[in-house]
Tab-separated table of C-alpha atoms in Angstrom:
chain	number	residue	atom	x	y	z
W	1	MET	CA	41.916	23.971	-117.125
W	2	PRO	CA	42.505	27.171	-119.132
W	3	PRO	CA	41.704	30.482	-117.460
W	4	SER	CA	38.314	31.888	-118.398
W	5	PRO	CA	38.598	34.871	-120.755
W	6	ALA	CA	38.003	38.183	-119.055
W	7	PRO	CA	34.983	40.040	-120.480
W	8	ILE	CA	35.800	43.225	-122.325
W	9	VAL	CA	32.570	45.010	-121.460
W	10	ARG	CA	32.976	46.625	-118.082
W	11	ARG	CA	29.267	46.988	-117.291
W	12	PRO	CA	27.181	44.489	-119.182
W	13	LYS	CA	24.141	45.270	-117.100
W	14	SER	CA	22.748	48.618	-116.108
W	15	ALA	CA	19.362	50.163	-115.525
W	16	ILE	CA	18.310	51.021	-119.052
W	17	SER	CA	15.194	53.119	-119.514
W	18	GLY	CA	13.871	55.480	-122.094
W	19	HIS	CA	13.403	58.196	-119.528
W	20	SER	CA	16.828	58.306	-117.938
W	21	ILE	CA	20.509	57.795	-118.545
W	22	ASN	CA	21.852	54.281	-118.048
W	23	VAL	CA	23.258	53.852	-114.586
W	24	CYS	CA	24.613	51.247	-112.243
W	25	HIS	CA	24.753	52.927	-108.858
W	26	LEU	CA	23.783	52.271	-105.287
W	27	ARG	CA	21.044	54.643	-104.203
W	28	ASN	CA	19.714	55.038	-100.702
W	29	PRO	CA	15.973	54.210	-100.658
W	30	LEU	CA	15.464	56.959	-98.084
W	31	VAL	CA	15.306	59.080	-101.243
W	32	VAL	CA	11.618	59.456	-100.331
W	33	ALA	CA	12.663	62.315	-98.082
W	34	TRP	CA	13.760	64.289	-101.156
W	35	SER	CA	10.548	63.532	-102.985
W	36	ALA	CA	8.550	64.671	-99.974
W	37	ILE	CA	10.247	68.079	-100.149
W	38	LEU	CA	9.486	68.614	-103.832
W	39	PRO	CA	8.058	66.071	-106.291
W	40	GLY	CA	10.836	65.177	-108.716
W	41	LEU	CA	13.874	65.615	-106.500
W	42	GLY	CA	13.926	61.901	-105.704
W	43	HIS	CA	13.866	61.078	-109.396
W	44	LEU	CA	16.731	63.466	-109.931
W	45	TYR	CA	18.700	61.544	-107.305
W	46	CYS	CA	17.941	58.310	-109.174
W	47	VAL	CA	19.079	60.056	-112.401
W	48	ALA	CA	15.684	59.676	-114.057
W	49	ILE	CA	16.236	63.063	-115.627
W	50	ILE	CA	13.209	63.385	-117.884
W	51	GLU	CA	10.797	62.238	-115.188
W	52	ALA	CA	12.438	64.569	-112.689
W	53	VAL	CA	12.101	67.601	-114.958
W	54	PHE	CA	8.517	66.704	-115.837
W	55	LEU	CA	7.518	66.165	-112.227
W	56	MET	CA	9.148	69.369	-111.050
W	57	ILE	CA	7.572	71.523	-113.745
W	58	VAL	CA	4.100	70.025	-113.434
W	59	GLY	CA	4.395	70.054	-109.651
W	60	GLY	CA	5.299	73.715	-109.733
W	61	VAL	CA	2.335	74.498	-111.996
W	62	ILE	CA	-0.088	72.616	-109.775
W	63	ILE	CA	1.261	74.210	-106.615
W	64	TYR	CA	1.047	77.655	-108.202
W	65	TYR	CA	-2.490	77.417	-109.575
W	66	SER	CA	-3.908	75.641	-106.520
W	67	HIS	CA	-2.613	78.517	-104.340
W	68	LEU	CA	-1.102	75.936	-102.017
W	69	LEU	CA	1.560	78.187	-100.544
W	70	PRO	CA	-0.747	81.060	-99.488
W	71	ALA	CA	-3.092	78.470	-98.037
W	72	ILE	CA	-0.251	76.940	-96.027
W	73	GLY	CA	0.606	80.417	-94.800
W	74	TYR	CA	-2.969	81.119	-93.710
W	75	THR	CA	-3.178	77.714	-92.052
W	76	ALA	CA	0.046	78.370	-90.190
W	77	ILE	CA	-1.187	81.653	-88.732
W	78	GLY	CA	-4.525	80.115	-87.823
W	79	SER	CA	-6.903	81.861	-90.234
W	80	LEU	CA	-8.413	78.631	-91.522
W	81	ALA	CA	-11.450	80.209	-93.179
W	82	GLN	CA	-9.177	82.305	-95.357
W	83	ALA	CA	-7.112	79.249	-96.216
W	84	LYS	CA	-10.211	77.489	-97.509
W	85	GLU	CA	-11.204	80.537	-99.467
W	86	VAL	CA	-7.872	81.063	-101.179
W	87	PHE	CA	-7.619	77.428	-102.323
W	88	ASP	CA	-8.568	76.387	-105.827
W	89	PRO	CA	-10.050	72.899	-105.318
W	90	GLN	CA	-9.964	72.032	-108.999
W	91	TRP	CA	-6.171	72.251	-109.032
W	92	MET	CA	-5.652	71.206	-105.446
W	93	LEU	CA	-7.207	67.774	-105.917
W	94	ASN	CA	-4.453	66.883	-108.382
W	95	LEU	CA	-1.832	67.338	-105.743
W	96	PRO	CA	-2.244	64.325	-103.379
W	97	SER	CA	-1.963	61.635	-106.041
W	98	PHE	CA	0.850	63.499	-107.747
W	99	TYR	CA	2.773	63.914	-104.507
W	100	CYS	CA	2.365	60.316	-103.358
W	101	PHE	CA	3.210	58.975	-106.811
W	102	SER	CA	6.515	60.809	-106.904
W	103	ILE	CA	7.435	59.548	-103.433
W	104	TYR	CA	6.542	55.954	-104.180
W	105	ASP	CA	8.026	55.846	-107.658
W	106	SER	CA	11.359	57.288	-106.581
W	107	TYR	CA	11.508	54.695	-103.820
W	108	VAL	CA	10.834	51.855	-106.249
W	109	LYS	CA	13.431	53.214	-108.641
W	110	ALA	CA	16.075	53.358	-105.924
W	111	VAL	CA	15.341	49.780	-104.844
W	112	GLU	CA	15.553	48.532	-108.425
W	113	LEU	CA	18.859	50.321	-109.001
W	114	ASN	CA	20.280	48.708	-105.880
W	115	LYS	CA	19.197	45.230	-106.908
W	116	ILE	CA	20.684	45.632	-110.371
W	117	PHE	CA	23.895	46.947	-108.870
W	118	ASP	CA	24.238	43.966	-106.521
W	119	GLN	CA	23.633	41.407	-109.270
W	120	GLU	CA	25.941	43.192	-111.632
W	121	GLN	CA	28.782	43.476	-109.157
W	122	ALA	CA	28.488	39.838	-108.123
W	123	GLN	CA	28.703	38.845	-111.794
W	124	TYR	CA	31.649	41.148	-112.357
W	125	PHE	CA	33.610	39.644	-109.477
W	126	LYS	CA	32.795	36.140	-110.624
W	127	ASN	CA	34.097	36.927	-114.079
W	128	GLN	CA	37.203	38.785	-113.018
W	129	TYR	CA	38.464	37.368	-109.763
W	130	GLN	CA	37.808	33.659	-109.792
W	131	SER	CA	40.808	32.501	-111.731
W	132	PRO	CA	41.440	28.762	-111.767
W	133	LEU	CA	45.110	29.614	-111.226
W	134	PHE	CA	44.401	30.826	-107.702
W	135	ILE	CA	46.344	28.740	-105.208
W	136	MET	CA	44.141	27.768	-102.302
W	137	PRO	CA	45.819	27.677	-98.890
W	138	GLY	CA	47.020	24.221	-98.026
W	139	SER	CA	47.042	22.889	-101.581
W	140	ASN	CA	50.274	21.341	-102.806
W	141	ASN	CA	49.880	21.845	-106.523
W	142	ASN	CA	50.216	25.076	-108.440
W	143	GLY	CA	46.581	25.935	-108.839
W	144	GLY	CA	43.053	24.719	-109.160
W	145	ILE	CA	40.161	25.805	-106.982
J	1	MET	CA	50.361	34.714	-96.725
J	2	TYR	CA	46.666	34.992	-97.272
J	3	LEU	CA	44.342	37.826	-96.407
J	4	ILE	CA	40.620	37.265	-96.145
J	5	ALA	CA	38.245	40.212	-96.013
J	6	SER	CA	34.494	40.641	-96.062
J	7	PHE	CA	32.691	43.459	-97.876
J	8	HIS	CA	29.343	44.803	-98.934
J	9	TYR	CA	28.393	45.124	-102.561
J	10	CYS	CA	29.652	48.648	-102.987
J	11	LEU	CA	31.827	50.683	-105.331
J	12	HIS	CA	34.439	50.844	-102.575
J	13	THR	CA	34.965	47.118	-102.962
J	14	GLU	CA	36.056	47.592	-106.553
J	15	LEU	CA	38.290	50.463	-105.502
J	16	ALA	CA	39.874	48.188	-102.894
J	17	LEU	CA	40.611	45.579	-105.539
J	18	ALA	CA	42.044	48.202	-107.891
J	19	LYS	CA	44.283	49.426	-105.081
J	20	VAL	CA	45.421	45.907	-104.288
J	21	GLU	CA	46.242	45.314	-107.931
J	22	GLU	CA	48.191	48.575	-107.979
J	23	LEU	CA	50.354	47.138	-105.206
J	24	GLY	CA	51.530	44.497	-107.643
J	25	ILE	CA	49.172	41.651	-106.848
J	26	LYS	CA	48.085	39.798	-109.962
J	27	LYS	CA	44.483	38.948	-110.773
J	28	GLU	CA	45.311	35.260	-110.325
J	29	GLN	CA	46.203	35.938	-106.708
J	30	ILE	CA	42.795	37.327	-105.853
J	31	LEU	CA	39.691	35.249	-105.290
J	32	ALA	CA	36.342	36.999	-104.868
J	33	VAL	CA	33.383	35.054	-103.561
J	34	PRO	CA	30.055	36.907	-103.915
J	35	LEU	CA	27.541	35.332	-101.565
J	36	GLY	CA	23.976	34.581	-102.515
J	37	LYS	CA	21.372	36.351	-100.452
J	38	LYS	CA	18.859	34.829	-98.165
J	39	GLY	CA	15.337	35.510	-99.320
J	40	GLU	CA	12.168	35.976	-97.316
J	41	THR	CA	13.204	38.918	-95.229
J	42	ARG	CA	11.103	41.991	-94.812
J	43	HIS	CA	11.873	45.461	-93.596
J	44	ILE	CA	9.800	48.565	-93.236
J	45	PHE	CA	12.279	50.349	-95.414
J	46	ASP	CA	14.876	48.859	-97.699
J	47	THR	CA	18.350	50.179	-97.060
J	48	ILE	CA	21.206	50.949	-99.392
J	49	HIS	CA	22.788	47.543	-98.772
J	50	HIS	CA	19.663	45.486	-98.534
J	51	ALA	CA	16.789	45.887	-100.946
J	52	ASP	CA	14.313	43.100	-101.508
J	53	GLY	CA	11.518	45.202	-102.953
J	54	ILE	CA	8.959	43.537	-100.713
J	55	SER	CA	9.251	45.927	-97.827
J	56	LEU	CA	6.166	47.131	-96.023
J	57	PHE	CA	5.948	50.403	-97.909
J	58	ASP	CA	3.553	49.644	-100.759
J	59	GLY	CA	0.290	49.477	-98.838
J	60	GLY	CA	1.207	52.616	-96.948
J	61	ALA	CA	1.861	54.508	-100.175
J	62	ILE	CA	-1.456	53.461	-101.725
J	63	LEU	CA	-3.639	54.127	-98.724
J	64	GLY	CA	-1.643	57.244	-97.926
J	65	SER	CA	-2.553	58.861	-101.238
J	66	VAL	CA	-6.187	57.793	-100.880
J	67	GLY	CA	-6.324	59.202	-97.363
J	68	MET	CA	-4.719	62.442	-98.484
J	69	VAL	CA	-7.265	62.954	-101.273
J	70	LEU	CA	-10.157	62.290	-98.913
J	71	GLY	CA	-8.612	64.515	-96.269
J	72	VAL	CA	-8.281	67.403	-98.699
J	73	ILE	CA	-11.839	66.962	-100.012
J	74	TYR	CA	-13.481	66.857	-96.616
J	75	GLY	CA	-11.108	69.501	-95.309
J	76	PHE	CA	-13.008	72.054	-97.418
J	77	ILE	CA	-16.057	71.357	-95.242
J	78	LEU	CA	-14.449	70.648	-91.878
J	79	THR	CA	-13.177	73.342	-89.570
J	80	TRP	CA	-9.453	72.739	-89.781
J	81	GLY	CA	-9.183	73.301	-93.509
J	82	PRO	CA	-7.822	71.179	-96.365
J	83	ILE	CA	-4.126	71.336	-95.525
J	84	ILE	CA	-4.291	69.995	-92.002
J	85	TRP	CA	-6.877	67.384	-92.953
J	86	GLY	CA	-4.804	66.416	-95.986
J	87	LEU	CA	-1.792	65.790	-93.788
J	88	ILE	CA	-3.912	63.907	-91.267
J	89	GLY	CA	-5.322	61.782	-94.087
J	90	LEU	CA	-1.834	61.089	-95.415
J	91	MET	CA	-0.487	60.010	-92.036
J	92	GLY	CA	-3.586	57.978	-91.230
J	93	GLY	CA	-3.505	56.266	-94.606
J	94	ILE	CA	0.178	55.390	-94.328
J	95	LEU	CA	-0.357	54.022	-90.833
J	96	LEU	CA	-3.394	51.991	-91.867
J	97	GLY	CA	-1.657	50.603	-94.947
J	98	PHE	CA	1.401	49.723	-92.938
J	99	LEU	CA	-0.636	47.926	-90.281
J	100	LEU	CA	-2.613	46.002	-92.903
J	101	ASP	CA	0.578	45.021	-94.692
J	102	LEU	CA	2.087	43.930	-91.418
J	103	SER	CA	-0.890	41.788	-90.448
J	104	PHE	CA	-1.233	40.130	-93.863
J	105	SER	CA	2.410	39.426	-94.474
J	106	LYS	CA	3.135	37.466	-91.253
J	107	VAL	CA	6.451	39.067	-90.560
J	108	ARG	CA	9.097	36.691	-89.357
J	109	HIS	CA	11.954	39.086	-89.134
J	110	SER	CA	12.957	38.341	-85.580
J	111	LYS	CA	14.788	35.190	-86.646
J	112	GLU	CA	15.615	35.621	-90.287
J	113	ARG	CA	16.489	39.243	-90.207
J	114	VAL	CA	19.426	40.258	-92.352
J	115	LYS	CA	21.316	43.044	-90.692
J	116	ASP	CA	23.015	45.768	-92.621
J	117	LYS	CA	26.317	44.695	-91.210
J	118	ASP	CA	26.195	41.231	-92.727
J	119	ALA	CA	28.860	40.477	-95.282
J	120	GLU	CA	27.817	40.018	-98.885
J	121	LEU	CA	31.167	39.254	-100.427
J	122	PHE	CA	34.451	37.649	-99.408
J	123	LEU	CA	37.852	38.412	-100.837
J	124	MET	CA	40.905	36.231	-100.549
J	125	VAL	CA	44.249	37.704	-101.492
J	126	GLN	CA	47.448	35.734	-101.711
J	127	CYS	CA	50.580	37.835	-101.305
J	128	ASP	CA	54.143	37.913	-100.056
J	129	PRO	CA	54.707	38.500	-96.333
J	130	GLN	CA	56.236	41.949	-96.918
J	131	GLN	CA	53.135	43.118	-98.802
J	132	VAL	CA	50.706	42.073	-96.112
J	133	GLU	CA	50.604	45.391	-94.277
J	134	ASP	CA	49.996	47.425	-97.441
J	135	VAL	CA	47.272	45.138	-98.687
J	136	LYS	CA	45.634	45.107	-95.279
J	137	LYS	CA	45.629	48.890	-95.157
J	138	ALA	CA	44.128	49.097	-98.661
J	139	LEU	CA	41.342	46.743	-97.643
J	140	TRP	CA	40.568	48.561	-94.401
J	141	ASP	CA	40.648	51.939	-96.144
J	142	HIS	CA	37.903	50.829	-98.520
J	143	LEU	CA	35.297	49.863	-95.975
J	144	ALA	CA	36.148	46.233	-95.362
J	145	LEU	CA	33.914	44.811	-92.677
J	146	GLY	CA	36.641	42.555	-91.379
J	147	VAL	CA	40.142	41.463	-92.398
J	148	ALA	CA	42.021	38.353	-91.326
J	149	VAL	CA	45.584	37.298	-92.064
J	150	ILE	CA	46.460	33.630	-92.209
J	151	PRO	CA	49.927	32.220	-92.828
J	152	GLY	CA	50.461	30.071	-95.893
J	153	LYS	CA	52.947	29.597	-98.608
């Protein structure tokens, strides 16, 4: 049996998307912790660059115009009436869905990257390191799995 | 001599093989056996070595965002203010979603659970007896889960 030709392309599969660079990496799905700090950081970790930049800019705008940070400050020192007053509800109501979306989406992205990586690496090893010339222990001939 | 080692799917595994090949072992002397994965396992969170995409996170994310919106809205009326009620809504929603997911999905992870430490890949390297120590060190240095040496021709 002739040896199977080794593929020239090193990475035939990778996560290809219009919004990011093409990658084949393992990513820890606990990335949600980054997204919980600031929407977009998790996407940055998953190298979805355009989404990360978009989420960070829009997140910053929403946080600024909703006066979230002063409200957090007032809440922290216990003046809750002032916190309610300083809030802009029209902007603030964008924030929950935005925040949860960035957490969930970065998690899904990380899981998908990991699955693609596993499949890709398994295929790579099958192509490269399963030569029919390998001599199994205990066999008398000069090859053949 | 043969060396058998188990690994995760990881970039370190490829580095280990590159190192072994640097030591003068030919590609024909290496056999890699990627294992298929057992399906039907569920975790609360996927980990870096095990991701099935059906973990119990989806329901929590959906109900978490719903709870957070409602918490913020009613927080403008309630005493504690929108921020605290938003956080309460988020936590409550995640908890509720997680419990619903758990009850609907009939988790069977006590028996079929795949641990992070389980091997996903086996390597078999055939080499001369004087190379065994070097190859073994290369494998251990690149996060092998276990290495065995068996005598052979």
